[in-house]
Tab-separated table of C-alpha atoms in Angstrom:
chain	number	residue	atom	x	y	z
A	1	MET	CA	-46.981	-10.548	-17.401
A	2	GLN	CA	-50.113	-10.879	-20.008
A	3	VAL	CA	-47.828	-13.469	-21.973
A	4	TRP	CA	-47.888	-15.726	-19.921
A	5	MET	CA	-51.690	-15.159	-19.431
A	6	THR	CA	-52.444	-15.778	-23.121
A	7	VAL	CA	-50.142	-18.847	-23.374
A	8	ALA	CA	-52.546	-20.185	-20.766
A	9	ALA	CA	-55.718	-19.244	-22.984
A	10	TRP	CA	-54.216	-20.618	-26.340
A	11	ASP	CA	-53.914	-24.194	-25.064
A	12	PRO	CA	-55.378	-25.073	-21.047
A	13	GLN	CA	-54.382	-29.138	-22.113
A	14	PHE	CA	-50.164	-27.938	-21.668
A	15	PRO	CA	-49.173	-31.222	-20.724
A	16	ILE	CA	-46.615	-29.315	-18.049
A	17	THR	CA	-47.006	-27.131	-15.007
A	18	SER	CA	-45.583	-24.470	-13.357
A	19	TRP	CA	-44.451	-26.565	-10.352
A	20	GLN	CA	-42.942	-29.149	-13.297
A	21	ILE	CA	-40.744	-25.947	-14.970
A	22	MET	CA	-39.753	-24.594	-11.882
A	23	LEU	CA	-38.177	-28.131	-10.458
A	24	ALA	CA	-36.677	-28.506	-14.112
A	25	GLY	CA	-34.951	-25.507	-14.403
A	26	GLY	CA	-33.850	-26.080	-10.301
A	27	GLY	CA	-32.638	-29.251	-10.953
A	28	LEU	CA	-30.473	-27.836	-14.088
A	29	LEU	CA	-28.927	-24.979	-12.101
A	30	PHE	CA	-27.951	-27.646	-9.233
A	31	ILE	CA	-26.422	-30.066	-12.087
A	32	ALA	CA	-24.418	-27.226	-13.885
A	33	GLY	CA	-22.992	-26.164	-10.709
A	34	LEU	CA	-21.768	-29.822	-9.477
A	35	LEU	CA	-20.060	-29.499	-13.211
A	36	THR	CA	-18.491	-26.001	-12.249
A	37	GLY	CA	-17.657	-27.576	-9.328
A	38	LEU	CA	-16.252	-30.391	-10.037
A	39	GLN	CA	-14.266	-29.113	-13.706
A	40	ARG	CA	-12.644	-26.189	-11.453
A	41	LYS	CA	-8.601	-26.954	-10.914
A	42	ASN	CA	-6.184	-24.055	-9.341
A	43	ARG	CA	-4.329	-24.066	-12.570
A	44	VAL	CA	-1.558	-20.822	-13.040
A	45	ALA	CA	0.319	-20.615	-15.470
A	46	LEU	CA	2.519	-17.318	-16.226
A	47	GLN	CA	4.035	-17.152	-19.327
A	48	ARG	CA	6.959	-14.386	-19.867
A	49	SER	CA	5.395	-11.514	-21.521
A	50	PRO	CA	6.345	-7.532	-21.413
A	51	LEU	CA	3.891	-7.249	-18.600
A	52	THR	CA	4.864	-9.797	-16.134
A	53	ASP	CA	8.375	-8.465	-16.731
A	54	GLU	CA	7.173	-4.621	-16.163
A	55	LEU	CA	4.936	-5.843	-13.023
A	56	MET	CA	8.402	-7.552	-11.699
A	57	ILE	CA	10.383	-4.195	-12.424
A	58	TYR	CA	7.688	-2.421	-10.039
A	59	LEU	CA	7.574	-5.265	-7.494
A	60	SER	CA	11.187	-5.714	-6.999
A	61	ARG	CA	11.477	-1.917	-6.983
A	62	ILE	CA	8.239	-1.721	-4.014
A	63	ALA	CA	10.616	-4.162	-2.768
A	64	GLU	CA	13.774	-1.907	-2.797
A	65	ALA	CA	12.365	0.877	-1.190
A	66	MET	CA	10.928	-0.997	1.503
A	67	GLU	CA	14.317	-2.477	2.156
A	68	ARG	CA	16.118	0.853	2.293
A	69	GLN	CA	12.971	2.745	4.530
A	70	ALA	CA	13.407	-0.063	7.213
A	71	GLU	CA	16.932	0.316	7.509
A	72	ARG	CA	16.789	4.127	8.062
A	73	PRO	CA	17.039	5.245	11.791
A	74	SER	CA	13.561	5.734	13.354
A	75	GLY	CA	12.797	9.576	14.450
A	76	GLN	CA	13.313	8.642	18.054
A	77	GLN	CA	16.793	7.709	17.524
A	78	ILE	CA	17.484	10.389	14.920
A	79	ALA	CA	16.675	12.923	18.073
A	80	GLU	CA	19.014	10.907	20.171
A	81	MET	CA	21.592	11.148	18.100
A	82	ILE	CA	21.684	15.147	17.852
A	83	GLU	CA	20.732	15.719	21.392
A	84	ARG	CA	24.286	13.808	21.594
A	85	ARG	CA	25.926	15.425	18.987
A	86	ILE	CA	24.465	18.937	21.045
A	87	ALA	CA	26.077	17.441	24.459
A	88	GLN	CA	29.534	16.854	22.737
A	89	GLN	CA	29.840	20.468	21.149
A	90	GLN	CA	28.888	21.942	24.605
A	91	ARG	CA	31.720	19.751	26.121
A	92	ASN	CA	33.916	20.640	23.745
A	93	SER	CA	33.604	24.143	23.883
A	94	GLU	CA	33.663	24.213	27.726
A	95	ALA	CA	36.712	22.061	27.712
A	96	SER	CA	38.214	25.062	25.209
A	97	ALA	CA	37.272	27.706	27.051
A	98	ALA	CA	38.876	26.286	30.115
A	99	ALA	CA	42.144	25.543	28.308
A	100	ALA	CA	42.155	29.118	26.961
A	101	GLY	CA	41.549	31.137	30.501
A	102	ALA	CA	38.875	31.963	33.214
A	103	GLY	CA	38.314	34.919	31.344
A	104	ALA	CA	39.688	34.792	27.913
A	105	THR	CA	36.543	34.546	25.218
A	106	PRO	CA	36.834	31.432	22.755
A	107	LYS	CA	38.327	31.479	19.136
A	108	THR	CA	34.956	30.638	17.713
A	109	ARG	CA	31.867	31.262	17.953
A	110	THR	CA	28.596	29.782	16.284
A	111	VAL	CA	26.894	32.523	14.529
A	112	ALA	CA	22.973	32.047	13.860
A	113	PHE	CA	21.816	32.575	10.062
A	114	SER	CA	18.559	33.424	9.240
A	115	MET	CA	17.107	32.077	5.418
A	116	PHE	CA	18.444	34.929	4.207
A	117	GLY	CA	22.067	34.872	5.560
A	118	ARG	CA	21.586	37.481	7.951
A	119	GLU	CA	22.814	37.485	11.574
A	120	TYR	CA	20.795	36.970	14.658
A	121	PRO	CA	22.430	38.774	17.419
A	122	GLU	CA	23.022	36.265	20.353
A	123	LYS	CA	20.537	35.667	23.216
A	124	GLY	CA	22.289	35.472	26.560
């Protein structure tokens, strides 16, 4: 700040005022912006390089993963399929029990195992 004050003290007869300097600076900024805007064109040049090849590999892997994800059934569809299988197994077991006789036990039965391989007694 003091430098500017001392400049004025050195040469009080300086022919350019601060207003004129500010106006000239604004004009130069305007011209620079205009030239930059006129020079800017949308040019894209993609040259083949190991980096672009690697990017294309990654993008193709992402696209394939998304396609596989889209082909999978939704959670609701999976739940419906499981319910249908359970109902079908119950119908099959009822049909085999009816065919074997009214009081006979079925030849096969399902056994529930824990994660350690131990049997759980059937509740019922």
